[in-house]
């Protein structure tokens, strides 16, 4: 009873913060046509693009020959979900369901942070950090994807089976949640989580393939994407415009991309950097010697950061993923990612200046737009390097055991069975 009274204050604080900030986000959503808020560009994706796809999906087919359809088949289920609320318009139902998933994430983080030895900082970061993106999170389905990744991570210690299933379902919606299983503890936890992820993923894909035509149509369009203006490569090319580079921005594949000389080389370099990032993550997994309750969380944030930074596309909604994963890290007092979480918040705030507030400056390649992108992407790049370094150090050999001259038992490696019961 005493513990309940102690924790009730912070929980009520998180609840009040969520209600206040989400009311503000809804207010911004109703004023989306204001030029400073994007002039309608933020919400247009839901009421025009998602609603059009909904019509195709209800007839049992994924979009084909549509350059904007670049998502795995599980995305179709998310886009069909507003049909469960037929008394609302598609836009209203989509926003309401997004808010419900947002509330679920907040509740899960609050519950995890309220356990003995845990922290409510994660719930506070998610609740207060998401509004830094203004109303954008309510007009994209990335909150739903992030919810699956968050639930997967929070379930690792108690139910590897549920963790694997949530990660697989998230990967079927937007691929990247597959990375959250990278840091599962070796042994039984990894075998169960990865095994259930593979089984659930195959089963769910099979059901989608039976229910809809052309489930793999997204692969062709995804592979054809170029260098988005907001990516690291896009920032370099935009700066090159001031040095005489003759390229220009063009709206294609649902984003503003840069076209002109050397763009294919920049795209290839991005892919190469992604391959290097994957290699580094594999090396970390092989050499890691110590696990604690926060290691799966820290590894997930580090992996997604590295893949985001090296991507040819860094859309503003990607920040939703990073805020969610950083929030999971902060539910544990053992996390190594606290400074990284602060950098993620800073990058999210700058992302709002980039889009929707000053996006015209970015597209035109003005010095203001270039410097904003350089700052945002510089923070993300620094955060990814810092995140990986802190992850590597936190799982390396214990310094005390290295300095000891007498042999010691392998007590630094936490048994898998202990982790599964934590």
Coordinates of C-alpha atoms in Angstrom, one line a residue:
X1 CA 0.0 0.0 0.0
X2 CA 2.9 2.4 0.8
X3 CA 4.5 1.7 -2.5
X4 CA 1.3 2.4 -4.3
X5 CA 1.0 5.8 -2.6
X6 CA 4.6 6.6 -3.5
X7 CA 4.1 5.8 -7.1
X8 CA 0.7 7.3 -7.6
X9 CA 2.0 10.9 -7.7
X10 CA 4.3 10.4 -10.7
X11 CA 1.7 8.2 -12.5
X12 CA -0.9 10.9 -12.1
X13 CA 1.7 13.4 -13.4
X14 CA 2.3 11.3 -16.5
X15 CA -1.4 11.0 -17.0
X16 CA -2.0 14.7 -16.7
X17 CA 0.9 15.4 -19.1
X18 CA -0.5 13.0 -21.6
X19 CA -4.0 14.5 -21.5
X20 CA -2.6 18.1 -21.9
X21 CA -0.1 17.4 -24.7
X22 CA -2.5 15.2 -26.7
X23 CA -5.2 17.9 -26.5
X24 CA -2.6 20.3 -27.8
X25 CA -1.7 17.9 -30.6
X26 CA -5.4 17.5 -31.6
X27 CA -5.7 21.3 -31.6
X28 CA -2.8 21.6 -33.9
X29 CA -4.3 18.9 -36.1
X30 CA -7.5 21.0 -36.6
X31 CA -5.3 24.0 -37.6
X32 CA -3.2 22.0 -40.0
X33 CA -3.9 24.4 -42.9
X34 CA -1.9 27.2 -41.3
X35 CA 1.3 27.8 -43.4
X36 CA 3.6 27.4 -40.4
X37 CA 2.1 24.0 -39.7
X38 CA 2.6 22.8 -43.3
X39 CA -0.4 24.2 -45.1
X40 CA -2.2 20.9 -45.0
X41 CA 0.7 18.8 -46.0
X42 CA 0.8 16.8 -42.8
X43 CA -2.7 15.5 -42.7
X44 CA -3.0 15.1 -46.5
X45 CA -1.3 11.7 -46.3
X46 CA -4.2 10.3 -44.3
X47 CA -7.3 11.6 -45.9
X48 CA -6.0 11.3 -49.5
X49 CA -3.3 8.6 -49.7
X50 CA -4.3 6.2 -46.8
X51 CA -8.0 6.6 -47.7
X52 CA -7.3 5.7 -51.3
X53 CA -5.3 2.6 -50.3
X54 CA -8.2 1.7 -48.0
X55 CA -10.5 1.5 -51.0
X56 CA -8.1 -0.9 -52.8
X57 CA -7.5 -3.0 -49.7
X58 CA -11.2 -3.6 -49.1
X59 CA -11.3 -5.2 -52.5
X60 CA -8.6 -7.7 -51.6
X61 CA -5.6 -6.3 -53.3
X62 CA -2.5 -4.4 -52.3
X63 CA -1.7 -1.4 -54.6
X64 CA 0.2 -2.4 -57.7
X65 CA 2.2 -0.1 -60.0
X66 CA 1.9 2.6 -57.3
X67 CA 5.2 4.3 -56.6
X68 CA 4.0 5.4 -53.2
X69 CA 3.2 1.9 -51.9
X70 CA 6.5 0.9 -50.3
X71 CA 5.3 -0.9 -47.2
X72 CA 5.2 -4.6 -46.2
X73 CA 1.8 -6.3 -46.3
X74 CA 1.2 -5.9 -42.6
X75 CA 0.7 -2.2 -43.3
X76 CA -2.5 -3.1 -45.0
X77 CA -4.0 -4.3 -41.8
X78 CA -3.2 -1.0 -40.0
X79 CA -4.7 1.0 -42.9
X80 CA -7.9 -1.1 -42.8
X81 CA -8.4 -0.7 -39.1
X82 CA -10.3 2.6 -39.3
X83 CA -13.1 0.6 -41.0
X84 CA -13.8 -0.8 -37.5
X85 CA -15.4 2.6 -36.7
X86 CA -17.8 3.1 -39.6
X87 CA -19.7 5.9 -37.8
X88 CA -16.6 8.1 -38.2
X89 CA -14.9 9.4 -41.3
X90 CA -11.7 7.6 -42.3
X91 CA -9.6 10.5 -41.0
X92 CA -11.4 10.7 -37.7
X93 CA -11.2 6.9 -37.1
X94 CA -7.5 6.8 -38.0
X95 CA -6.6 9.6 -35.6
X96 CA -8.7 8.0 -32.8
X97 CA -7.0 4.6 -33.3
X98 CA -3.6 6.3 -33.3
X99 CA -4.4 8.0 -30.0
X100 CA -5.5 4.7 -28.6
X101 CA -2.1 3.1 -29.5
X102 CA -0.3 6.1 -28.1
X103 CA -2.2 5.6 -24.8
X104 CA -1.3 1.9 -24.9
X105 CA 2.4 2.8 -25.2
X106 CA 2.2 5.3 -22.4
X107 CA 0.4 2.8 -20.2
X108 CA 3.0 0.0 -21.0
X109 CA 5.9 2.3 -20.2
X110 CA 4.3 3.5 -17.0
X111 CA 3.6 0.0 -15.8
X112 CA 7.2 -1.1 -16.7
X113 CA 8.7 2.0 -15.0
X114 CA 6.6 1.5 -11.9
X115 CA 8.1 -1.8 -11.0
X116 CA 10.7 -1.9 -8.2
X117 CA 14.1 -0.8 -9.4
X118 CA 12.7 0.7 -12.6
X119 CA 12.0 4.3 -13.6
X120 CA 9.1 6.4 -14.9
X121 CA 11.5 8.5 -17.0
X122 CA 10.7 6.4 -20.0
X123 CA 6.9 7.1 -19.8
X124 CA 7.7 10.8 -19.2
X125 CA 10.1 10.9 -22.2
X126 CA 7.5 9.4 -24.5
X127 CA 4.6 11.5 -23.2
X128 CA 6.6 14.8 -23.4
X129 CA 8.8 13.9 -26.4
X130 CA 6.2 13.0 -28.9
X131 CA 4.6 16.5 -29.0
X132 CA 7.9 17.9 -30.1
X133 CA 6.9 16.6 -33.5
X134 CA 3.6 18.7 -33.2
X135 CA 0.6 16.9 -34.8
X136 CA 2.7 14.7 -37.2
X137 CA 2.5 11.5 -35.1
X138 CA -1.3 11.6 -35.3
X139 CA -1.2 11.7 -39.1
X140 CA 1.1 8.7 -39.7
X141 CA 0.9 5.1 -38.7
X142 CA 4.3 5.0 -37.1
X143 CA 2.9 5.2 -33.6
X144 CA 1.2 1.8 -34.2
X145 CA 4.5 0.3 -35.5
X146 CA 6.4 1.8 -32.5
X147 CA 3.8 0.3 -30.1
X148 CA 4.6 -3.2 -31.4
X149 CA 8.3 -2.6 -31.0
X150 CA 7.9 -1.2 -27.4
X151 CA 5.7 -4.1 -26.4
X152 CA 8.2 -6.5 -27.8
X153 CA 11.1 -5.1 -25.8
X154 CA 9.1 -4.8 -22.6
X155 CA 8.1 -8.5 -22.9
X156 CA 11.6 -9.8 -23.4
X157 CA 12.3 -10.6 -19.7
X158 CA 8.9 -12.0 -18.9
X159 CA 7.7 -13.7 -22.1
X160 CA 10.2 -14.2 -25.0
X161 CA 7.3 -15.8 -26.9
X162 CA 5.2 -12.6 -26.8
X163 CA 8.3 -10.5 -27.5
X164 CA 9.0 -12.5 -30.7
X165 CA 5.4 -12.3 -31.9
X166 CA 5.2 -8.6 -31.4
X167 CA 8.5 -8.0 -33.2
X168 CA 7.4 -10.1 -36.1
X169 CA 4.1 -8.4 -36.5
X170 CA 5.9 -5.0 -36.3
X171 CA 8.3 -6.1 -39.0
X172 CA 5.4 -7.1 -41.3
X173 CA 4.1 -3.6 -40.9
X174 CA 7.3 -1.6 -41.4
X175 CA 10.4 -3.9 -41.3
X176 CA 12.5 -2.1 -38.7
X177 CA 10.9 -3.7 -35.6
X178 CA 12.8 -6.9 -36.5
X179 CA 15.9 -5.1 -35.1
X180 CA 14.5 -5.0 -31.6
X181 CA 15.4 -8.6 -31.1
X182 CA 19.1 -8.0 -31.7
X183 CA 19.9 -7.7 -28.0
X184 CA 18.0 -10.6 -26.6
X185 CA 20.1 -12.5 -24.0
X186 CA 22.0 -15.5 -25.4
X187 CA 20.6 -19.0 -24.8
X188 CA 17.0 -19.9 -24.2
X189 CA 15.6 -16.4 -24.3
X190 CA 17.1 -15.8 -27.8
X191 CA 16.0 -19.2 -29.1
X192 CA 12.4 -18.7 -28.0
X193 CA 12.1 -15.1 -29.0
X194 CA 13.7 -15.6 -32.5
X195 CA 11.9 -18.9 -33.0
X196 CA 8.5 -17.4 -32.2
X197 CA 9.3 -14.4 -34.4
X198 CA 10.1 -16.6 -37.4
X199 CA 7.0 -18.7 -36.8
X200 CA 4.6 -15.8 -36.3
X201 CA 6.0 -13.9 -39.2
X202 CA 5.6 -16.8 -41.6
X203 CA 2.1 -17.5 -40.4
X204 CA 1.0 -13.9 -40.6
X205 CA 2.5 -13.4 -44.0
X206 CA 0.8 -16.6 -45.2
X207 CA -2.6 -15.4 -44.1
X208 CA -2.0 -12.0 -45.7
X209 CA -0.9 -13.7 -49.0
X210 CA -4.1 -15.8 -48.9
X211 CA -6.4 -12.8 -48.2
X212 CA -4.8 -10.2 -50.6
X213 CA -3.4 -10.2 -54.1
X214 CA 0.2 -8.9 -54.7
X215 CA 1.5 -9.0 -51.2
X216 CA 5.1 -8.3 -52.4
X217 CA 4.3 -5.4 -54.7
X218 CA 6.1 -3.0 -52.3
X219 CA 9.5 -4.5 -53.0
X220 CA 9.8 -3.0 -56.5
X221 CA 9.0 0.5 -55.4
X222 CA 11.1 0.4 -52.3
X223 CA 14.2 -0.7 -54.3
X224 CA 13.8 2.2 -56.7
X225 CA 14.0 4.9 -54.2
X226 CA 16.8 7.5 -54.5
X227 CA 18.4 10.0 -52.1
X228 CA 15.8 11.9 -50.0
X229 CA 16.6 15.5 -49.3
X230 CA 16.5 14.9 -45.5
X231 CA 19.0 12.1 -45.5
X232 CA 22.7 12.5 -44.7
X233 CA 23.5 12.0 -48.4
X234 CA 20.8 14.5 -49.3
X235 CA 22.2 17.1 -46.9
X236 CA 25.7 16.7 -48.5
X237 CA 24.2 17.1 -52.0
X238 CA 22.1 20.1 -50.9
X239 CA 25.2 21.8 -49.5
X240 CA 26.9 21.0 -52.8
X241 CA 24.3 23.1 -54.6
X242 CA 26.0 26.1 -53.1
X243 CA 29.3 25.0 -54.6
X244 CA 27.9 24.7 -58.1
X245 CA 26.4 21.2 -58.1
X246 CA 23.7 21.2 -60.9
X247 CA 21.3 18.8 -59.3
X248 CA 17.8 19.7 -58.2
X249 CA 15.0 18.5 -56.0
X250 CA 12.1 16.4 -57.4
X251 CA 9.0 14.9 -55.9
X252 CA 9.1 11.2 -56.5
X253 CA 8.3 8.0 -54.6
X254 CA 6.3 10.1 -52.1
X255 CA 9.2 12.2 -51.0
X256 CA 11.4 15.1 -52.2
X257 CA 14.5 13.5 -53.6
X258 CA 17.6 15.0 -55.2
X259 CA 18.4 14.1 -58.8
X260 CA 21.5 14.9 -60.9
X261 CA 25.1 13.9 -61.2
X262 CA 26.7 11.7 -58.5
X263 CA 23.3 10.9 -56.9
X264 CA 23.6 7.1 -57.7
X265 CA 27.1 7.1 -56.1
X266 CA 25.7 8.8 -52.9
X267 CA 22.9 6.2 -52.8
X268 CA 25.4 3.4 -53.2
X269 CA 27.5 4.9 -50.4
X270 CA 24.4 4.9 -48.1
X271 CA 23.8 1.3 -48.8
X272 CA 27.5 0.5 -48.1
X273 CA 27.3 2.4 -44.8
X274 CA 24.2 0.4 -43.8
X275 CA 26.1 -2.8 -44.5
X276 CA 28.9 -1.6 -42.3
X277 CA 26.5 -0.8 -39.6
X278 CA 25.0 -4.3 -39.8
X279 CA 28.5 -5.8 -39.6
X280 CA 29.3 -3.7 -36.5
X281 CA 26.1 -4.9 -34.8
X282 CA 26.9 -8.5 -35.6
X283 CA 30.4 -8.1 -34.2
X284 CA 28.9 -6.5 -31.0
X285 CA 26.5 -9.5 -30.7
X286 CA 29.4 -11.9 -31.0
X287 CA 31.7 -10.2 -28.5
X288 CA 29.2 -9.1 -25.9
X289 CA 30.0 -10.8 -22.5
X290 CA 27.7 -9.1 -20.0
X291 CA 23.9 -8.6 -20.2
X292 CA 21.6 -6.8 -17.8
X293 CA 17.9 -6.0 -18.0
X294 CA 18.6 -2.9 -20.1
X295 CA 20.9 -4.5 -22.7
X296 CA 18.0 -5.6 -25.1
X297 CA 16.6 -2.0 -24.9
X298 CA 20.0 -0.4 -25.5
X299 CA 20.8 -2.7 -28.4
X300 CA 17.5 -1.9 -30.1
X301 CA 17.9 1.8 -29.9
X302 CA 21.5 1.6 -31.2
X303 CA 20.6 -0.7 -34.1
X304 CA 17.7 1.5 -35.2
X305 CA 19.7 4.7 -34.9
X306 CA 22.5 3.2 -37.1
X307 CA 20.1 2.0 -39.7
X308 CA 18.2 5.3 -39.7
X309 CA 21.3 7.5 -40.0
X310 CA 22.8 5.4 -42.9
X311 CA 19.5 5.2 -44.8
X312 CA 18.8 6.9 -48.1
X313 CA 15.6 8.2 -46.4
X314 CA 15.2 10.0 -43.1
X315 CA 11.6 11.0 -43.0
X316 CA 10.4 13.1 -40.0
X317 CA 8.2 10.3 -38.7
X318 CA 11.3 8.2 -38.1
X319 CA 11.8 10.2 -35.0
X320 CA 8.7 8.5 -33.5
X321 CA 10.6 5.2 -33.6
X322 CA 13.6 6.7 -31.9
X323 CA 11.6 8.4 -29.2
X324 CA 9.8 5.2 -28.4
X325 CA 12.9 3.1 -28.2
X326 CA 14.7 5.8 -26.1
X327 CA 11.7 5.7 -23.7
X328 CA 12.0 2.0 -23.3
X329 CA 15.7 2.4 -22.4
X330 CA 14.9 4.9 -19.7
X331 CA 12.5 2.5 -18.0
X332 CA 15.6 0.8 -16.7
X333 CA 18.1 2.4 -14.3
X334 CA 20.8 0.2 -15.8
X335 CA 20.6 1.8 -19.3
X336 CA 23.7 3.1 -21.0
X337 CA 21.7 5.4 -23.3
X338 CA 20.6 8.4 -21.2
X339 CA 22.7 10.9 -23.1
X340 CA 21.6 9.4 -26.3
X341 CA 17.9 9.8 -25.3
X342 CA 18.6 13.5 -24.8
X343 CA 20.1 13.8 -28.3
X344 CA 17.1 12.1 -29.7
X345 CA 14.9 14.7 -28.2
X346 CA 17.0 17.5 -29.6
X347 CA 16.9 15.9 -33.0
X348 CA 13.1 15.6 -32.8
X349 CA 12.8 19.3 -32.0
X350 CA 14.9 20.2 -35.0
X351 CA 13.0 17.8 -37.2
X352 CA 9.9 19.9 -36.5
X353 CA 11.7 23.0 -37.8
X354 CA 12.7 21.0 -40.9
X355 CA 9.2 19.7 -41.5
X356 CA 6.6 21.1 -41.6
X357 CA 7.7 24.6 -40.4
X358 CA 10.6 25.5 -42.7
X359 CA 10.4 22.7 -45.3
X360 CA 10.4 25.2 -48.2
X361 CA 13.8 26.4 -47.1
X362 CA 15.1 22.8 -47.1
X363 CA 13.7 22.0 -50.6
X364 CA 15.0 25.3 -52.0
X365 CA 18.4 24.5 -50.5
X366 CA 18.8 27.9 -48.8
X367 CA 21.5 28.3 -46.2
X368 CA 18.8 28.2 -43.5
X369 CA 17.5 24.9 -44.8
X370 CA 21.0 23.4 -45.2
X371 CA 22.1 24.5 -41.7
X372 CA 19.0 23.0 -40.1
X373 CA 19.5 19.7 -41.9
X374 CA 23.2 19.7 -41.0
X375 CA 22.4 20.3 -37.3
X376 CA 19.6 17.7 -37.2
X377 CA 21.5 15.0 -39.1
X378 CA 24.7 15.9 -37.2
X379 CA 23.0 15.2 -33.9
X380 CA 21.6 11.9 -35.2
X381 CA 25.0 10.8 -36.5
X382 CA 26.6 11.7 -33.2
X383 CA 23.8 10.0 -31.3
X384 CA 24.3 6.8 -33.3
X385 CA 28.1 6.7 -32.7
X386 CA 27.7 7.5 -29.0
X387 CA 24.9 4.9 -28.7
X388 CA 27.0 2.1 -30.2
X389 CA 30.1 3.0 -28.2
X390 CA 28.2 3.0 -24.9
X391 CA 26.5 -0.3 -25.8
X392 CA 29.8 -1.9 -26.6
X393 CA 31.4 -0.7 -23.4
X394 CA 28.4 -1.7 -21.2
X395 CA 28.6 -5.3 -22.5
X396 CA 32.4 -5.8 -22.6
X397 CA 34.6 -7.4 -20.0
X398 CA 34.2 -6.2 -16.4
X399 CA 37.1 -3.8 -15.7
X400 CA 37.6 -5.4 -12.2
X401 CA 37.9 -8.8 -13.7
X402 CA 40.4 -7.6 -16.2
X403 CA 42.6 -6.0 -13.6
X404 CA 42.5 -9.0 -11.3
X405 CA 45.6 -11.2 -11.3
X406 CA 43.8 -14.3 -9.9
X407 CA 41.4 -16.3 -12.1
X408 CA 37.7 -15.7 -11.2
X409 CA 34.6 -17.7 -12.1
X410 CA 32.5 -16.5 -15.0
X411 CA 30.3 -14.5 -12.6
X412 CA 30.0 -11.4 -14.9
X413 CA 27.9 -13.2 -17.4
X414 CA 24.3 -13.2 -16.1
X415 CA 22.7 -16.6 -16.6
X416 CA 19.9 -16.7 -19.2
X417 CA 17.5 -18.3 -16.7
X418 CA 18.0 -15.3 -14.4
X419 CA 17.2 -12.9 -17.2
X420 CA 14.1 -14.8 -18.1
X421 CA 12.8 -14.4 -14.6
X422 CA 13.6 -10.7 -14.2

